Amino acid sequence: MSEKYEDANSIISDLESQMALANLVKRGEYAACIACLSGDVLKVALKSGIPYAMAEEMAGDFWKAEMLADTVAGLLRNSELDEDDD
């Protein structure tokens, strides 16, 4: 009986590891896309005649806002999972 219990724990542990890795890859892809979009914000702002320092700040603000939103969403998702476990 304990052997089956150990096997189940092993399967659950493996699934958790796979899900964590998949989430990390997904967040990395999201960060790369946001980096590209931040560059687009900078380029468009410069083409519109906005001074470089201000355009750079705009792009940085966009990056920070999007990455913060992703982080908060991840924390909320994790807290919801923790609540489901209780």
C-alpha positions as a printed NumPy array, in Angstrom:
array([[  0.   ,   0.   ,   0.   ],
       [  2.803,   2.447,   0.867],
       [  4.492,   1.685,  -2.468],
       [  1.397,   2.906,  -4.33 ],
       [  1.395,   6.021,  -2.162],
       [  5.041,   6.7  ,  -3.026],
       [  4.317,   6.172,  -6.729],
       [  1.419,   8.648,  -6.589],
       [  3.595,  11.224,  -4.823],
       [  6.291,  10.715,  -7.437],
       [  3.802,  11.231, -10.273],
       [  2.39 ,  14.356,  -8.627],
       [  5.879,  15.725,  -8.027],
       [  6.846,  15.114, -11.665],
       [  3.673,  16.827, -12.892],
       [  4.317,  19.834, -10.642],
       [  7.857,  20.112, -12.01 ],
       [  6.644,  19.899, -15.605],
       [  3.966,  22.515, -14.98 ],
       [  6.454,  24.86 , -13.295],
       [  8.837,  24.522, -16.231],
       [  6.04 ,  25.13 , -18.747],
       [  4.996,  28.23 , -16.797],
       [  8.578,  29.523, -16.763],
       [  8.888,  29.05 , -20.531],
       [  5.55 ,  30.814, -21.056],
       [  6.609,  33.757, -18.888],
       [  9.929,  33.979, -20.753],
       [  8.152,  34.112, -24.093],
       [  5.817,  36.778, -22.699],
       [  8.793,  38.838, -21.467],
       [ 10.463,  38.605, -24.886],
       [  7.283,  39.845, -26.58 ],
       [  6.958,  42.715, -24.12 ],
       [ 10.589,  43.651, -24.801],
       [  9.82 ,  43.852, -28.527],
       [  6.744,  45.956, -27.886],
       [  8.719,  48.251, -25.592],
       [ 11.18 ,  48.763, -28.433],
       [  8.265,  49.597, -30.712],
       [  7.022,  52.164, -28.19 ],
       [ 10.473,  53.757, -28.214],
       [ 10.709,  53.79 , -32.024],
       [  7.242,  55.228, -32.579],
       [  7.747,  57.863, -29.908],
       [ 11.036,  58.95 , -31.498],
       [  9.469,  59.063, -34.974],
       [  6.727,  61.25 , -33.518],
       [  9.315,  63.77 , -32.4  ],
       [  9.331,  62.964, -28.705],
       [ 12.756,  63.603, -27.142],
       [ 14.826,  60.462, -26.562],
       [ 14.834,  60.669, -22.749],
       [ 11.039,  60.905, -22.645],
       [ 10.582,  58.157, -25.251],
       [ 12.921,  55.907, -23.3  ],
       [ 10.933,  56.577, -20.129],
       [  7.696,  55.775, -21.953],
       [  9.101,  52.45 , -23.162],
       [ 10.395,  51.668, -19.681],
       [  7.044,  52.507, -18.118],
       [  5.31 ,  50.188, -20.576],
       [  7.781,  47.393, -19.766],
       [  7.365,  47.818, -16.012],
       [  3.573,  47.964, -16.172],
       [  3.288,  44.84 , -18.314],
       [  5.806,  42.832, -16.316],
       [  4.156,  43.882, -13.053],
       [  0.774,  42.816, -14.427],
       [  2.225,  39.419, -15.371],
       [  3.803,  39.018, -11.932],
       [  0.59 ,  39.964, -10.127],
       [ -1.418,  37.584, -12.332],
       [  1.015,  34.79 , -11.477],
       [  0.769,  35.517,  -7.768],
       [ -3.025,  35.551,  -7.919],
       [ -3.044,  32.284,  -9.846],
       [ -0.746,  30.706,  -7.241],
       [ -2.858,  31.955,  -4.338],
       [ -5.989,  30.547,  -5.975],
       [ -4.248,  27.182,  -6.352],
       [ -3.2  ,  27.299,  -2.702],
       [ -6.785,  28.019,  -1.651],
       [ -8.008,  25.069,  -3.711],
       [ -5.562,  22.8  ,  -1.857],
       [ -7.079,  23.776,   1.519]])
